[in-house]
């Protein structure tokens, strides 16, 4: 398979399909199923789920016990099986079927002209509007059975797992409507046994509020089971003698909604989404308690039967039916972004507040550069002093201009400190830096414009050295400002440099989120208008370490020009840290959203950049080299600081433990093998 293929990159395309039901007209419904399956095939769908009792209709009541209906349903099933011979998707189709002395509500699992198995509904509701036990038998006890259906003897029972041999991670389980409503649904057992995709064929008449109840159940099932959950309810054509039907379709993955089609439609509808099987397997690998729970219930899980088949998925580019978050640390929904910023800011505040409570009387010493990170740390410190009932003058701010400090950042620092009521002391480090460079025999002191790592780190180291000595002198705690993105890339001066502090409130927050936190502080009026005006000015300042002087007429030193754009690096970091994706998988999903997708609120149009594959590959190479092969020794000795994001932290005492002397070679090789430099 080629790089562009979603299946090659661990995705499964699934569909939840509603069709207009023809009451007790199984052949008509069989035709409708095949008509709906054809476009699914053309779109590359691997699994298509239809409503409960698809072929007869759900709302037929006592007609389910009519031999004419049962015979017609079985004949119609044969037509669907035959008609599926050239179709890609596995079709999950419901029908009433005889077994032993009873009639069961059954799901037929069909693929490429074969009936793979049949799954009976386990739990039959007999409350409020439901009377299913009048006509049907529960199938919860039919484990290890077979039945004859459509002239074929097939595995029969709720204990069936269906596994694609040629799509890693694609193992699915089927349950029916009410099975999801019970405290311990069959799908939970199946998930523990290895099912990554859970399907529910549902009748479920609609009443006010039921759609939201279904979403809640599907979302929670997918989250608890670390699985994808596909739900499909009956729609138009069902009897409205006493009930109505909305045809709700839902696809969730690990608690996240992927797709939902229009409800109350008059015709066919389908929700289509690409499920990330690699993501689900990764989550299960990391969450050890998931497998601990499997061990607790191993007797039941090990008795489940596995039915294998070959899907033969497409190898070409079929696109990606999935919303990719440009900024995985920054939600696009305004309400969710508001909530995340509120929580992130207060996590920082609570962390620093507790640290100061543990060191009564300690002042906060902070270097204020006029850039994003030190600004965020300063407004956190100010809020902490307010909460502790201490004067903001207990924050000792230092501006430490060097050879390349700009007037803009210098002004930002002084204005912000004044607006917050914080004392700002300026110490020009250039004489001391020049002395150190002279004693080192550096060419710069002889007038040679050599701006190497020594030139930069002399300044960075002196700034932090001054802060620690000021903390000694004034009884202070040095507040770190380096963010999660810089920690990931090793973009700091080790030891007595910006790598070190007594406590770092920004260590759990990536660069892309810090920008939004500052915007949130402004829009929610956390401080006075003077503070907000200066914060807005900081947001429009180029991200720069300000260590190398700019030539006349040239722009200032830019961090992102040197190491790459932070919006890409934060994207790479999230998927490496949270899911452990390969570089090629990360490149694939980054490439699939070069121009589409939503932007978080507040992003100016001028900052909205679409990256093409060569750019992604270039900067992903930089990320892999720095994250896996260069920066761990700094992370192994990083200061304390609170975890903030669900994406994880890089503390060696928390989310991330790794050897400092590891090599990035295997990640670079994987990227080189699987990510093309250009399209042929």
Short mmCIF file of C-alpha atoms in Angstrom, two decimals, residues 268-642:
data_model
loop_
_atom_site.label_atom_id
_atom_site.label_comp_id
_atom_site.label_asym_id
_atom_site.label_seq_id
_atom_site.Cartn_x
_atom_site.Cartn_y
_atom_site.Cartn_z
CA UNK A 268 -31.32 6.80 2.91
CA UNK A 269 -28.76 8.31 5.26
CA UNK A 270 -25.35 7.19 6.35
CA UNK A 271 -22.73 8.41 8.75
CA UNK A 272 -19.24 7.60 7.48
CA UNK A 273 -15.99 7.95 9.39
CA UNK A 274 -12.45 6.63 9.40
CA UNK A 275 -11.75 4.88 12.69
CA UNK A 276 -8.15 4.97 13.87
CA UNK A 277 -7.42 1.38 14.84
CA UNK A 278 -3.81 2.22 15.70
CA UNK A 279 -4.97 4.88 18.13
CA UNK A 280 -7.24 2.41 19.89
CA UNK A 281 -4.53 -0.23 20.15
CA UNK A 282 -2.11 2.41 21.43
CA UNK A 283 -4.52 3.53 24.15
CA UNK A 284 -5.03 -0.04 25.29
CA UNK A 285 -1.29 -0.67 25.36
CA UNK A 286 -0.71 2.35 27.57
CA UNK A 287 -3.68 1.86 29.90
CA UNK A 288 -2.55 -1.22 31.81
CA UNK A 289 -5.73 -1.36 33.87
CA UNK A 290 -7.64 -2.24 30.71
CA UNK A 291 -5.75 -5.52 30.49
CA UNK A 292 -5.93 -5.98 34.26
CA UNK A 293 -9.69 -5.91 33.87
CA UNK A 294 -9.40 -8.50 31.09
CA UNK A 295 -7.49 -10.80 33.44
CA UNK A 296 -10.26 -10.45 36.01
CA UNK A 297 -12.81 -11.58 33.42
CA UNK A 298 -10.55 -13.90 31.44
CA UNK A 299 -12.71 -17.00 31.76
CA UNK A 300 -15.56 -15.41 29.83
CA UNK A 301 -13.33 -13.58 27.39
CA UNK A 302 -11.27 -16.60 26.46
CA UNK A 303 -14.41 -18.50 25.55
CA UNK A 304 -15.30 -16.07 22.77
CA UNK A 305 -15.01 -17.51 19.29
CA UNK A 306 -13.02 -15.76 16.56
CA UNK A 307 -14.22 -15.78 12.97
CA UNK A 308 -11.46 -14.70 10.58
CA UNK A 309 -11.88 -13.25 7.12
CA UNK A 310 -9.90 -11.19 4.59
CA UNK A 311 -11.26 -7.73 3.90
CA UNK A 312 -9.02 -6.92 0.89
CA UNK A 313 -9.14 -3.15 1.50
CA UNK A 314 -8.25 -0.61 -1.18
CA UNK A 315 -4.58 0.33 -1.40
CA UNK A 316 -5.08 3.60 -3.24
CA UNK A 317 -5.82 7.08 -1.87
CA UNK A 318 -9.48 7.21 -0.77
CA UNK A 319 -9.13 10.38 1.26
CA UNK A 320 -9.74 10.60 4.98
CA UNK A 321 -13.26 10.87 6.44
CA UNK A 322 -12.15 12.25 9.74
CA UNK A 323 -11.69 15.67 11.27
CA UNK A 324 -8.04 16.20 12.07
CA UNK A 325 -7.35 18.74 14.76
CA UNK A 326 -4.79 21.23 13.47
CA UNK A 327 -3.92 22.02 17.06
CA UNK A 328 -4.50 18.89 19.16
CA UNK A 329 -3.72 20.85 22.33
CA UNK A 330 -6.22 23.59 21.36
CA UNK A 331 -9.89 22.71 20.73
CA UNK A 332 -11.77 24.54 17.97
CA UNK A 333 -15.09 24.60 19.82
CA UNK A 334 -15.28 27.99 21.58
CA UNK A 335 -17.01 26.59 24.68
CA UNK A 336 -14.49 23.77 25.01
CA UNK A 337 -11.58 26.15 24.46
CA UNK A 338 -12.98 28.41 27.15
CA UNK A 339 -13.17 25.46 29.54
CA UNK A 340 -9.67 24.23 28.67
CA UNK A 341 -8.12 27.66 29.17
CA UNK A 342 -9.92 28.12 32.48
CA UNK A 343 -8.63 24.76 33.69
CA UNK A 344 -5.10 25.16 32.34
CA UNK A 345 -4.64 28.61 33.87
CA UNK A 346 -5.99 27.48 37.23
CA UNK A 347 -3.86 24.32 37.20
CA UNK A 348 -0.83 26.58 36.85
CA UNK A 349 -2.07 28.91 39.57
CA UNK A 350 -2.89 26.07 41.96
CA UNK A 351 0.52 24.47 41.40
CA UNK A 352 2.48 27.62 42.16
CA UNK A 353 0.21 28.54 45.07
CA UNK A 354 0.89 25.22 46.77
CA UNK A 355 4.63 25.56 46.19
CA UNK A 356 4.61 29.00 47.86
CA UNK A 357 2.51 27.70 50.74
CA UNK A 358 5.21 25.07 51.28
CA UNK A 359 7.83 27.86 51.41
CA UNK A 360 6.18 30.56 53.55
CA UNK A 361 7.43 34.05 52.85
CA UNK A 362 9.29 33.17 49.67
CA UNK A 363 9.13 35.76 46.97
CA UNK A 364 8.87 34.89 43.29
CA UNK A 365 11.88 35.73 41.12
CA UNK A 366 11.19 35.79 37.40
CA UNK A 367 12.99 36.91 34.28
CA UNK A 368 10.61 38.93 32.12
CA UNK A 369 11.60 39.07 28.47
CA UNK A 370 8.46 40.56 26.95
CA UNK A 371 7.75 37.30 25.08
CA UNK A 372 4.96 34.75 25.38
CA UNK A 373 6.34 32.35 27.97
CA UNK A 374 7.59 34.78 30.58
CA UNK A 375 4.39 36.79 30.14
CA UNK A 376 2.25 33.73 30.91
CA UNK A 377 4.35 32.83 33.94
CA UNK A 378 4.16 36.41 35.23
CA UNK A 379 0.36 36.65 35.02
CA UNK A 380 0.10 33.28 36.77
CA UNK A 381 2.35 34.56 39.56
CA UNK A 382 0.27 37.73 39.87
CA UNK A 383 -2.94 35.71 40.26
CA UNK A 384 -1.26 33.51 42.87
CA UNK A 385 -0.27 36.53 44.96
CA UNK A 386 -3.86 37.78 44.78
CA UNK A 387 -5.17 34.42 45.97
CA UNK A 388 -2.66 34.28 48.82
CA UNK A 389 -3.52 37.80 49.88
CA UNK A 390 0.05 38.93 49.30
CA UNK A 391 1.19 42.09 47.51
CA UNK A 392 2.22 41.70 43.90
CA UNK A 393 5.44 43.45 44.82
CA UNK A 394 6.48 40.10 46.28
CA UNK A 395 7.10 39.22 42.64
CA UNK A 396 10.63 40.31 41.81
CA UNK A 397 10.78 40.75 38.06
CA UNK A 398 14.07 41.17 36.22
CA UNK A 399 14.66 42.37 32.69
CA UNK A 400 18.04 41.13 31.50
CA UNK A 401 18.75 42.70 28.10
CA UNK A 402 21.62 41.34 26.05
CA UNK A 403 23.22 41.95 22.68
CA UNK A 404 20.01 41.42 20.69
CA UNK A 405 17.22 42.59 22.99
CA UNK A 406 14.72 44.60 20.97
CA UNK A 407 12.97 47.79 21.95
CA UNK A 408 9.63 46.04 21.48
CA UNK A 409 10.21 43.25 23.99
CA UNK A 410 11.89 45.66 26.40
CA UNK A 411 8.80 47.85 26.24
CA UNK A 412 6.51 44.83 26.64
CA UNK A 413 8.32 43.80 29.82
CA UNK A 414 8.28 47.25 31.41
CA UNK A 415 4.65 48.00 30.50
CA UNK A 416 3.38 44.65 31.73
CA UNK A 417 5.27 44.85 35.02
CA UNK A 418 4.02 48.38 35.64
CA UNK A 419 0.42 47.47 34.78
CA UNK A 420 0.53 44.52 37.17
CA UNK A 421 2.12 46.55 39.96
CA UNK A 422 5.27 44.43 39.94
CA UNK A 423 8.71 45.88 40.61
CA UNK A 424 10.94 45.44 37.55
CA UNK A 425 14.71 45.62 37.90
CA UNK A 426 16.79 45.90 34.75
CA UNK A 427 20.28 44.41 34.68
CA UNK A 428 22.18 44.79 31.44
CA UNK A 429 24.08 41.53 30.98
CA UNK A 430 26.16 42.67 28.01
CA UNK A 431 29.22 43.83 30.01
CA UNK A 432 29.37 40.55 31.92
CA UNK A 433 28.74 38.55 28.74
CA UNK A 434 31.48 40.47 26.96
CA UNK A 435 33.87 39.77 29.84
CA UNK A 436 33.10 36.04 29.77
CA UNK A 437 33.48 35.88 25.99
CA UNK A 438 36.79 37.73 26.32
CA UNK A 439 38.08 35.30 28.93
CA UNK A 440 37.05 32.42 26.67
CA UNK A 441 38.92 34.01 23.77
CA UNK A 442 35.80 34.19 21.66
CA UNK A 443 36.25 35.94 18.24
CA UNK A 444 33.29 38.23 18.94
CA UNK A 445 35.35 40.39 21.29
CA UNK A 446 37.82 40.99 18.45
CA UNK A 447 35.05 42.39 16.28
CA UNK A 448 34.35 39.17 14.38
CA UNK A 449 30.54 38.65 14.09
CA UNK A 450 30.58 34.96 15.08
CA UNK A 451 27.22 34.20 16.65
CA UNK A 452 27.67 30.54 17.57
CA UNK A 453 26.18 28.42 20.35
CA UNK A 454 28.75 29.75 22.81
CA UNK A 455 27.77 33.32 22.03
CA UNK A 456 24.11 32.49 22.61
CA UNK A 457 24.53 30.34 25.70
CA UNK A 458 26.79 32.79 27.50
CA UNK A 459 23.84 35.18 27.50
CA UNK A 460 21.19 32.57 28.34
CA UNK A 461 23.31 31.18 31.16
CA UNK A 462 24.03 34.60 32.66
CA UNK A 463 20.37 35.49 32.73
CA UNK A 464 19.50 32.43 34.78
CA UNK A 465 22.60 32.84 36.96
CA UNK A 466 21.51 36.36 37.87
CA UNK A 467 18.02 35.10 38.72
CA UNK A 468 19.32 32.40 41.07
CA UNK A 469 21.68 34.79 42.80
CA UNK A 470 18.87 37.33 43.16
CA UNK A 471 16.74 34.58 44.70
CA UNK A 472 19.56 33.85 47.17
CA UNK A 473 19.83 37.51 48.02
CA UNK A 474 16.11 38.28 48.32
CA UNK A 475 14.70 35.02 49.71
CA UNK A 476 13.07 34.04 46.46
CA UNK A 477 11.99 31.12 44.33
CA UNK A 478 13.06 31.24 40.68
CA UNK A 479 10.02 30.74 38.50
CA UNK A 480 10.74 28.88 35.26
CA UNK A 481 9.10 29.96 32.02
CA UNK A 482 10.08 27.31 29.43
CA UNK A 483 7.07 25.61 27.85
CA UNK A 484 6.30 22.01 26.87
CA UNK A 485 7.20 22.60 23.21
CA UNK A 486 10.66 23.88 24.11
CA UNK A 487 11.16 20.98 26.51
CA UNK A 488 10.21 18.52 23.75
CA UNK A 489 12.71 20.05 21.33
CA UNK A 490 15.45 20.66 23.88
CA UNK A 491 15.26 24.36 23.02
CA UNK A 492 16.88 25.57 26.23
CA UNK A 493 20.32 26.14 27.69
CA UNK A 494 21.15 23.25 30.00
CA UNK A 495 21.94 23.63 33.69
CA UNK A 496 22.52 27.26 34.61
CA UNK A 497 20.38 28.42 31.73
CA UNK A 498 16.69 28.69 30.97
CA UNK A 499 16.49 24.90 31.40
CA UNK A 500 16.66 25.32 35.18
CA UNK A 501 14.46 26.93 37.86
CA UNK A 502 12.98 26.17 41.27
CA UNK A 503 9.50 25.61 39.81
CA UNK A 504 8.23 25.85 36.24
CA UNK A 505 4.55 26.67 35.80
CA UNK A 506 4.75 26.41 31.99
CA UNK A 507 6.30 22.94 31.75
CA UNK A 508 2.98 21.28 30.92
CA UNK A 509 1.76 23.80 28.37
CA UNK A 510 2.74 23.78 24.68
CA UNK A 511 3.42 26.97 22.77
CA UNK A 512 0.17 26.81 20.79
CA UNK A 513 -1.87 26.67 24.00
CA UNK A 514 0.07 29.47 25.73
CA UNK A 515 -1.03 31.88 23.02
CA UNK A 516 -4.65 30.94 23.65
CA UNK A 517 -4.25 31.18 27.42
CA UNK A 518 -3.08 34.76 27.08
CA UNK A 519 -6.03 35.51 24.78
CA UNK A 520 -8.34 33.95 27.35
CA UNK A 521 -6.89 36.08 30.14
CA UNK A 522 -7.61 39.14 27.98
CA UNK A 523 -11.15 38.19 26.92
CA UNK A 524 -12.22 37.13 30.42
CA UNK A 525 -10.86 40.33 32.00
CA UNK A 526 -8.65 38.60 34.56
CA UNK A 527 -6.71 41.83 34.95
CA UNK A 528 -7.08 45.54 34.25
CA UNK A 529 -7.39 47.06 30.78
CA UNK A 530 -3.78 48.24 30.91
CA UNK A 531 -2.62 44.66 31.43
CA UNK A 532 -4.88 43.39 28.65
CA UNK A 533 -3.57 45.96 26.17
CA UNK A 534 0.00 44.89 26.85
CA UNK A 535 -0.91 41.20 26.61
CA UNK A 536 -2.39 41.83 23.16
CA UNK A 537 0.87 43.50 22.18
CA UNK A 538 2.86 40.47 23.40
CA UNK A 539 0.71 38.17 21.26
CA UNK A 540 1.81 40.12 18.19
CA UNK A 541 5.52 39.85 18.99
CA UNK A 542 7.79 37.52 17.01
CA UNK A 543 8.84 34.42 18.98
CA UNK A 544 12.58 34.91 19.45
CA UNK A 545 15.31 34.09 21.99
CA UNK A 546 16.83 37.49 21.13
CA UNK A 547 20.41 36.24 21.40
CA UNK A 548 21.79 37.07 17.94
CA UNK A 549 21.78 40.70 16.77
CA UNK A 550 19.89 41.36 13.56
CA UNK A 551 21.69 43.05 10.72
CA UNK A 552 20.42 46.53 9.78
CA UNK A 553 17.12 46.19 7.94
CA UNK A 554 16.83 42.48 8.77
CA UNK A 555 14.06 40.93 10.90
CA UNK A 556 14.93 39.81 14.43
CA UNK A 557 16.14 36.29 15.16
CA UNK A 558 13.19 33.91 14.80
CA UNK A 559 12.92 30.67 16.74
CA UNK A 560 10.50 29.14 14.25
CA UNK A 561 12.78 29.92 11.31
CA UNK A 562 15.55 27.98 13.07
CA UNK A 563 13.78 24.92 14.44
CA UNK A 564 10.45 25.00 12.61
CA UNK A 565 6.88 26.15 13.20
CA UNK A 566 5.46 25.40 16.62
CA UNK A 567 2.05 24.51 15.24
CA UNK A 568 3.68 21.57 13.43
CA UNK A 569 5.96 20.61 16.32
CA UNK A 570 3.05 20.61 18.76
CA UNK A 571 1.11 18.41 16.34
CA UNK A 572 4.04 15.99 16.13
CA UNK A 573 4.54 16.06 19.90
CA UNK A 574 0.93 15.24 20.72
CA UNK A 575 0.83 12.17 18.49
CA UNK A 576 4.25 10.91 19.58
CA UNK A 577 3.65 11.44 23.30
CA UNK A 578 0.00 10.44 23.60
CA UNK A 579 -0.23 7.63 21.04
CA UNK A 580 3.31 6.66 20.06
CA UNK A 581 2.52 6.96 16.36
CA UNK A 582 5.19 6.26 13.77
CA UNK A 583 6.58 9.30 11.93
CA UNK A 584 4.83 8.18 8.72
CA UNK A 585 1.46 7.93 10.46
CA UNK A 586 1.95 11.39 11.93
CA UNK A 587 2.98 12.77 8.54
CA UNK A 588 -0.08 11.18 6.91
CA UNK A 589 -2.59 12.80 9.25
CA UNK A 590 -0.73 16.13 9.18
CA UNK A 591 -0.74 16.05 5.36
CA UNK A 592 -4.45 15.25 5.26
CA UNK A 593 -5.35 18.60 6.74
CA UNK A 594 -3.19 21.08 4.79
CA UNK A 595 -6.01 23.50 4.02
CA UNK A 596 -9.21 22.12 5.51
CA UNK A 597 -10.35 21.87 9.08
CA UNK A 598 -11.47 24.45 11.55
CA UNK A 599 -9.29 27.06 13.22
CA UNK A 600 -9.46 27.75 16.96
CA UNK A 601 -11.09 31.07 17.80
CA UNK A 602 -8.84 34.10 17.77
CA UNK A 603 -6.32 33.00 15.16
CA UNK A 604 -5.71 35.95 12.81
CA UNK A 605 -5.97 35.06 9.10
CA UNK A 606 -2.35 36.09 8.61
CA UNK A 607 -1.19 33.26 10.91
CA UNK A 608 -3.21 30.52 9.22
CA UNK A 609 -0.62 28.50 7.36
CA UNK A 610 -1.28 25.36 5.32
CA UNK A 611 1.69 22.98 5.19
CA UNK A 612 2.40 20.70 2.25
CA UNK A 613 4.08 17.31 2.54
CA UNK A 614 7.67 18.46 1.84
CA UNK A 615 7.38 21.01 4.70
CA UNK A 616 5.85 18.41 6.99
CA UNK A 617 8.61 15.93 6.20
CA UNK A 618 11.35 18.51 6.71
CA UNK A 619 10.18 19.64 10.13
CA UNK A 620 9.15 16.16 11.24
CA UNK A 621 12.75 15.10 10.62
CA UNK A 622 13.89 17.93 12.89
CA UNK A 623 11.37 16.94 15.54
CA UNK A 624 12.37 13.28 15.49
CA UNK A 625 16.08 14.10 15.71
CA UNK A 626 15.61 16.50 18.61
CA UNK A 627 12.88 14.69 20.55
CA UNK A 628 14.19 11.12 20.36
CA UNK A 629 17.89 11.62 19.82
CA UNK A 630 18.99 14.84 21.46
CA UNK A 631 16.86 16.36 24.22
CA UNK A 632 16.20 13.65 26.78
CA UNK A 633 19.20 14.48 28.98
CA UNK A 634 17.63 17.87 29.62
CA UNK A 635 14.24 16.36 30.40
CA UNK A 636 15.83 13.84 32.78
CA UNK A 637 16.91 16.75 34.99
CA UNK A 638 13.97 19.14 34.54
CA UNK A 639 12.45 21.07 37.46
CA UNK A 640 9.07 20.40 39.04
CA UNK A 641 5.95 21.71 37.34
CA UNK A 642 2.31 20.68 36.95
#
